[in-house]
Amino acid sequence: MDVLDWLSAALGEEAIAEGVLSTDPALLDAARTDRSGWIATGSPLAIVSARTVEHVQAALRAASEFRIPVVPRGAGTGLAGGANGTEGSLVLDVSGMNRILEISAEDQLAVVEPGVVNSDLNAALEPYGLFFAPDPASKAISTVGGNIATNAGGLLCAKYGVTREAVLGLTVVLADGRVVRTGHRTVKGVTGYDLTALFVGSEGTLGVIVGATVRAQPIPPGEPVTLGALFPDVRAAAEASARITAARLRPAVMELLDAPALERISAYLGRERIEEAFGASAGASYLLVQFDGPTAAADAGAAGTVLTETGGTVRVAADAEEGERLLALRRAFHPALASSGEVLIEDVAVPRSRMPEMFAAIERISARYGIPIPTVAHAGDGNLHPNFVYTGDEVPQAVWDAANDLFRTAIELGGTLTGEHGVGVLKRRWLADELGPDSYELQVKLKSVFDPLGILNPGKVFGA
Amino acid sequence: MDVLDWLSAALGEEAIAEGVLSTDPALLDAARTDRSGWIATGSPLAIVSARTVEHVQAALRAASEFRIPVVPRGAGTGLAGGANGTEGSLVLDVSGMNRILEISAEDQLAVVEPGVVNSDLNAALEPYGLFFAPDPASKAISTVGGNIATNAGGLLCAKYGVTREAVLGLTVVLADGRVVRTGHRTVKGVTGYDLTALFVGSEGTLGVIVGATVRAQPIPPGEPVTLGALFPDVRAAAEASARITAARLRPAVMELLDAPALERISAYLGRERIEEAFGASAGASYLLVQFDGPTAAADAGAAGTVLTETGGTVRVAADAEEGERLLALRRAFHPALASSGEVLIEDVAVPRSRMPEMFAAIERISARYGIPIPTVAHAGDGNLHPNFVYTGDEVPQAVWDAANDLFRTAIELGGTLTGEHGVGVLKRRWLADELGPDSYELQVKLKSVFDPLGILNPGKVFGA
């Protein structure tokens, strides 16, 4: 019996009739890529569109039995190639497991299946005055399971925490098909090792997440207040963001756009919209800041003073609508880049105090390779997204060379080569550089505890 | 050559002259216990009072060479027997590694050695307007390394997070003496598995923490506002605390004292002080709430309305001094119990919504065994400390039987047998009950990745 026969029998007639198992070439082809643009060579063997935990168990048992690689996958919005279906693999798509099983307003948590889309969860939580904090840029289409698999970040992290801090407990199917539950429905709990935290960010290499108990936080009361400031250069903008933090102000959002980024947005939307929204012409660096909660207006006032004193031309949005227009300009950054070619979005993070140095390094690297590197930063937590625009099917070697320089600089500055996207395929060759040999060796051994046969997303994270 | 000769040579003459290695019976005897009162049988072999990372490395190399158990230890303020020096072990005391190596106001972090006492760290951070959030009741004497080893909690966790959320990176000496660094100086970072989170709460069973980069949060501006309410019974007080949370108020402190707890405090301090502070006579249940930050006064007003509507007799402290008096009464709880015997402090946590059921179970178990169980709860996160007072050197079997019932109830209610103290020796026999066999097996295998020879704190956490 081959693996597909075995798997068909394990899934059962009903699942087969529902199309849970497919070898449709179009589906298989679509599963070879994600939003990074990287396409796996060769074709996956089949795709399991799981609807239940039992489907996931059947897939993993089949994979264990036949030593077939399994690639867990959600909405495919990853940016590191972590969920891409590789040659001969069984793609395990859990995006159809998308029920919200429980919302507890009292315990401020939700119990969800992994395929729930971020924005759907937040729509369901909103009537309770609660929200799920992780907010990757793809939140309209990304899933909670994908957030957990990558320990996703987003704009709100500096104030509201990364995904790890939003996960209380998990249900995971192990490589051999057993189901384990980790964590609790409580905020506190120290019984044994923190397996929950270990699975968060493990990119499908330790098990397949089939359920999560996540924290829901109270929606901050009142209207958010947004302000922005134009600076003569990116160093001044970075300095201004550092001073906001130093003033002990805690913005919900603080986004920094450098000159190449502003130029692209300006070309995409038209210079008039930039001038109208920013109250000044583009071409320099911009810092966008939003405060929420009961002291939003007072905080924005204090921040405005800081920004002015740092040499910024400041504009405070008069109302929510104007604030939304400022944010919309920031959101236009990725579409602006995508309109002129393929985009590689990089993702370094450095300590906040080293941001000016990192921006200086980006300028230097851009000049050295003759490649523009428009960059946006989540300035509140030092997470920078330098972007490369290219044409063709593959990232050019010069872009990778420039990215290599970026990664090494970030690590030298006390930071990391990935703040929130993950390692996947695209960054695995730098993993050991950042971790060092001893930590790398421990991680490989940890993986083998969970995955002795090496069937869980092989070639991802490790194995450059 | 025996282990002590080998270790002496490895430590070097200077360390030996400084008394880093000792077999002083008084020191060894003191290292057999912690604040739980549990005393290890037999005597440790020796104690290494490490001053440097090299001392720790030498101790672990010696232990690996001779297969000697190593018991990492800080201030000895643990409540589960995790740091108690067992028979024939090498106690590795890192409380002398107590330097604050760096405070970065810009990056809002501190780099510390493990022996830094919580209150010393906070005293050093205060001029920068920052604080280290973990605040176990022992914070005046407990160490940051101990906080990390147990993933310590405290009163402020519901609002400011447990220790895991306050740790950015660690320096750890592995069982064979190698040094690894985990994490970053950044808030974000997803390169590889989260070894930092794995070491947090590992109770000395995976490695010895010799350095930590910890988050420092801005001190909330303004004066805190404290209020309290007396309720006819503990269920009403628990209901009131749930309504405060449901009203989306976020107290910094919310402590619930049941009737047996209040009685003990009253007997200890005198009824007059209770009446003066609470504005009512003791004997019922009490909820103490403190708000901080710029909206403290408004939040306290809203909370007062909620407490009154729930049937409480409410008193809002007129000023910081009166607020401090209310907190002092809460702090008198443990001294009050200790004044009448030995105390076993238990540490279950349940989802907030299940607190009334947990309190009802405590009353039932107390009646069944004829043992008073005065209880205080961190009501904001559902973490209850049921206390047992006994006489003699050992915890009586009836107390353990009652505790066993408490643990099982907490687990049934979706909670845990330890919210913040850890497993150590005293709770290891219940570990598998809470984790289940598959998760337990994974944890044992994880330990063996880090500790193949089984020398790191053997008999703690695992091995009941």
CSV table of N, CA and C in Angstrom, one decimal, chain A residues 319-392:
chain,number,residue,atom,x,y,z
A,319,ASP,N,-8.8,64.6,14.1
A,319,ASP,CA,-9.8,63.6,14.5
A,319,ASP,C,-9.4,62.2,14.0
A,320,ALA,N,-10.2,61.2,14.3
A,320,ALA,CA,-9.9,59.9,14.0
A,320,ALA,C,-9.8,59.7,12.5
A,321,GLU,N,-10.6,60.4,11.7
A,321,GLU,CA,-10.5,60.3,10.3
A,321,GLU,C,-9.2,60.7,9.7
A,322,GLU,N,-8.7,61.9,10.2
A,322,GLU,CA,-7.4,62.4,9.8
A,322,GLU,C,-6.3,61.4,10.2
A,323,GLY,N,-6.5,60.9,11.4
A,323,GLY,CA,-5.5,59.9,11.9
A,323,GLY,C,-5.4,58.7,11.0
A,324,GLU,N,-6.6,58.3,10.6
A,324,GLU,CA,-6.7,57.1,9.7
A,324,GLU,C,-6.0,57.4,8.3
A,325,ARG,N,-6.1,58.6,7.9
A,325,ARG,CA,-5.5,59.0,6.6
A,325,ARG,C,-4.0,58.8,6.7
A,326,LEU,N,-3.4,59.2,7.9
A,326,LEU,CA,-2.0,59.1,8.1
A,326,LEU,C,-1.6,57.7,8.1
A,327,LEU,N,-2.4,56.8,8.8
A,327,LEU,CA,-2.1,55.4,8.8
A,327,LEU,C,-2.2,54.8,7.5
A,328,ALA,N,-3.1,55.2,6.7
A,328,ALA,CA,-3.3,54.7,5.3
A,328,ALA,C,-2.1,54.9,4.5
A,329,LEU,N,-1.5,56.1,4.7
A,329,LEU,CA,-0.2,56.3,3.9
A,329,LEU,C,0.8,55.3,4.3
A,330,ARG,N,1.0,55.0,5.6
A,330,ARG,CA,1.9,54.0,6.0
A,330,ARG,C,1.6,52.7,5.4
A,331,ARG,N,0.3,52.3,5.4
A,331,ARG,CA,-0.1,51.1,4.8
A,331,ARG,C,0.1,51.0,3.3
A,332,ALA,N,0.2,52.1,2.7
A,332,ALA,CA,0.4,52.1,1.2
A,332,ALA,C,1.8,51.8,0.9
A,333,PHE,N,2.7,51.6,1.8
A,333,PHE,CA,4.1,51.4,1.6
A,333,PHE,C,4.3,50.1,0.8
A,334,HIS,N,3.7,49.0,1.3
A,334,HIS,CA,4.0,47.7,0.6
A,334,HIS,C,3.3,47.6,-0.8
A,335,PRO,N,2.1,48.1,-0.9
A,335,PRO,CA,1.5,48.2,-2.3
A,335,PRO,C,2.3,49.0,-3.2
A,336,ALA,N,2.9,50.1,-2.7
A,336,ALA,CA,3.7,51.0,-3.5
A,336,ALA,C,4.9,50.2,-4.1
A,337,LEU,N,5.6,49.5,-3.2
A,337,LEU,CA,6.7,48.7,-3.7
A,337,LEU,C,6.3,47.6,-4.6
A,338,ALA,N,5.2,46.9,-4.3
A,338,ALA,CA,4.8,45.8,-5.1
A,338,ALA,C,4.3,46.2,-6.5
A,339,SER,N,4.0,47.5,-6.6
A,339,SER,CA,3.5,48.0,-7.9
A,339,SER,C,4.7,48.1,-8.9
A,340,SER,N,5.9,48.1,-8.4
A,340,SER,CA,7.0,48.2,-9.3
A,340,SER,C,7.9,47.0,-9.5
A,341,GLY,N,7.5,45.9,-8.9
A,341,GLY,CA,8.3,44.6,-9.0
A,341,GLY,C,8.1,43.7,-7.9
A,342,GLU,N,8.9,42.6,-7.9
A,342,GLU,CA,8.8,41.7,-6.8
A,342,GLU,C,9.5,42.3,-5.5
A,343,VAL,N,9.0,42.0,-4.3
A,343,VAL,CA,9.6,42.6,-3.1
A,343,VAL,C,10.1,41.6,-2.2
A,344,LEU,N,11.3,41.8,-1.7
A,344,LEU,CA,11.8,41.0,-0.6
A,344,LEU,C,11.8,41.9,0.7
A,345,ILE,N,11.0,41.5,1.6
A,345,ILE,CA,10.8,42.3,2.8
A,345,ILE,C,11.7,41.7,3.9
A,346,GLU,N,12.7,42.5,4.3
A,346,GLU,CA,13.6,42.0,5.4
A,346,GLU,C,13.1,42.5,6.7
A,347,ASP,N,13.7,42.0,7.8
A,347,ASP,CA,13.0,42.0,9.1
A,347,ASP,C,14.0,42.0,10.3
A,348,VAL,N,15.0,42.8,10.2
A,348,VAL,CA,16.0,42.8,11.3
A,348,VAL,C,15.4,43.6,12.5
A,349,ALA,N,15.9,43.3,13.7
A,349,ALA,CA,15.6,44.1,14.9
A,349,ALA,C,16.9,44.4,15.6
A,350,VAL,N,16.9,45.6,16.2
A,350,VAL,CA,18.1,46.0,17.0
A,350,VAL,C,17.6,46.7,18.2
A,351,PRO,N,18.4,46.8,19.3
A,351,PRO,CA,18.0,47.6,20.4
A,351,PRO,C,17.6,49.0,20.0
A,352,ARG,N,16.5,49.5,20.6
A,352,ARG,CA,16.0,50.9,20.1
A,352,ARG,C,17.2,51.9,20.0
A,353,SER,N,18.1,51.8,21.0
A,353,SER,CA,19.2,52.9,21.0
A,353,SER,C,20.1,52.7,19.8
A,354,ARG,N,20.1,51.6,19.1
A,354,ARG,CA,21.0,51.4,18.0
A,354,ARG,C,20.3,51.7,16.6
A,355,MET,N,19.1,52.1,16.7
A,355,MET,CA,18.4,52.3,15.4
A,355,MET,C,19.1,53.3,14.5
A,356,PRO,N,19.6,54.5,15.0
A,356,PRO,CA,20.3,55.4,14.1
A,356,PRO,C,21.5,54.7,13.4
A,357,GLU,N,22.2,53.9,14.2
A,357,GLU,CA,23.3,53.1,13.5
A,357,GLU,C,22.8,52.2,12.5
A,358,MET,N,21.7,51.5,12.7
A,358,MET,CA,21.2,50.6,11.8
A,358,MET,C,20.7,51.3,10.5
A,359,PHE,N,20.1,52.4,10.7
A,359,PHE,CA,19.7,53.2,9.5
A,359,PHE,C,20.9,53.7,8.7
A,360,ALA,N,22.0,54.1,9.4
A,360,ALA,CA,23.2,54.5,8.8
A,360,ALA,C,23.8,53.4,8.0
A,361,ALA,N,23.7,52.2,8.6
A,361,ALA,CA,24.3,51.0,7.9
A,361,ALA,C,23.5,50.7,6.6
A,362,ILE,N,22.1,50.9,6.7
A,362,ILE,CA,21.3,50.6,5.5
A,362,ILE,C,21.7,51.5,4.4
A,363,GLU,N,21.9,52.8,4.7
A,363,GLU,CA,22.3,53.8,3.7
A,363,GLU,C,23.6,53.4,3.1
A,364,ARG,N,24.5,52.9,3.9
A,364,ARG,CA,25.9,52.5,3.5
A,364,ARG,C,25.8,51.3,2.5
A,365,ILE,N,25.0,50.3,3.0
A,365,ILE,CA,24.9,49.1,2.2
A,365,ILE,C,24.2,49.4,0.9
A,366,SER,N,23.2,50.2,0.9
A,366,SER,CA,22.4,50.6,-0.3
A,366,SER,C,23.4,51.2,-1.3
A,367,ALA,N,24.3,52.1,-0.8
A,367,ALA,CA,25.3,52.8,-1.7
A,367,ALA,C,26.3,51.8,-2.2
A,368,ARG,N,26.7,50.9,-1.3
A,368,ARG,CA,27.8,49.9,-1.7
A,368,ARG,C,27.3,49.0,-2.9
A,369,TYR,N,26.1,48.6,-2.8
A,369,TYR,CA,25.5,47.6,-3.8
A,369,TYR,C,24.8,48.3,-4.9
A,370,GLY,N,24.6,49.7,-4.7
A,370,GLY,CA,23.8,50.4,-5.7
A,370,GLY,C,22.4,49.9,-5.8
A,371,ILE,N,21.8,49.6,-4.7
A,371,ILE,CA,20.4,49.1,-4.6
A,371,ILE,C,19.7,49.9,-3.6
A,372,PRO,N,18.5,50.5,-4.1
A,372,PRO,CA,17.7,51.2,-3.1
A,372,PRO,C,17.1,50.3,-2.1
A,373,ILE,N,17.1,50.7,-0.8
A,373,ILE,CA,16.5,49.9,0.3
A,373,ILE,C,15.5,50.7,1.1
A,374,PRO,N,14.4,50.9,0.5
A,374,PRO,CA,13.3,51.6,1.3
A,374,PRO,C,13.0,50.9,2.5
A,375,THR,N,12.9,51.6,3.6
A,375,THR,CA,12.8,50.9,4.9
A,375,THR,C,11.7,51.6,5.8
A,376,VAL,N,10.9,50.7,6.4
A,376,VAL,CA,10.0,51.1,7.4
A,376,VAL,C,10.4,50.4,8.7
A,377,ALA,N,10.2,51.1,9.8
A,377,ALA,CA,10.6,50.5,11.1
A,377,ALA,C,9.4,50.7,12.1
A,378,HIS,N,9.2,49.5,12.9
A,378,HIS,CA,8.4,49.7,14.1
A,378,HIS,C,9.3,50.2,15.1
A,379,ALA,N,9.3,51.6,15.2
A,379,ALA,CA,10.4,52.2,16.0
A,379,ALA,C,10.3,52.0,17.5
A,380,GLY,N,9.1,51.6,18.0
A,380,GLY,CA,8.9,51.4,19.4
A,380,GLY,C,9.7,50.2,19.9
A,381,ASP,N,10.0,49.3,19.0
A,381,ASP,CA,10.7,48.1,19.4
A,381,ASP,C,11.9,47.8,18.6
A,382,GLY,N,12.3,48.7,17.7
A,382,GLY,CA,13.6,48.6,17.0
A,382,GLY,C,13.5,47.5,15.9
A,383,ASN,N,12.4,47.3,15.4
A,383,ASN,CA,12.2,46.2,14.3
A,383,ASN,C,12.1,47.0,13.0
A,384,LEU,N,13.1,46.8,12.1
A,384,LEU,CA,13.2,47.4,10.8
A,384,LEU,C,12.9,46.5,9.7
A,385,HIS,N,12.1,47.0,8.7
A,385,HIS,CA,11.9,46.2,7.5
A,385,HIS,C,12.5,46.9,6.3
A,386,PRO,N,13.8,46.6,6.1
A,386,PRO,CA,14.4,47.0,4.8
A,386,PRO,C,13.8,46.2,3.7
A,387,ASN,N,13.5,46.9,2.6
A,387,ASN,CA,12.8,46.2,1.5
A,387,ASN,C,13.7,46.3,0.2
A,388,PHE,N,13.6,45.2,-0.6
A,388,PHE,CA,14.3,45.2,-1.9
A,388,PHE,C,13.3,44.9,-2.9
A,389,VAL,N,13.3,45.7,-4.0
A,389,VAL,CA,12.5,45.5,-5.2
A,389,VAL,C,13.3,45.0,-6.3
A,390,TYR,N,12.8,43.9,-6.9
A,390,TYR,CA,13.6,43.3,-8.0
A,390,TYR,C,12.6,42.8,-9.0
A,391,THR,N,13.2,42.4,-10.2
A,391,THR,CA,12.3,41.7,-11.2
A,391,THR,C,12.8,40.3,-11.4
A,392,GLY,N,11.9,39.5,-12.0
A,392,GLY,CA,12.3,38.1,-12.2
A,392,GLY,C,11.8,37.2,-11.2
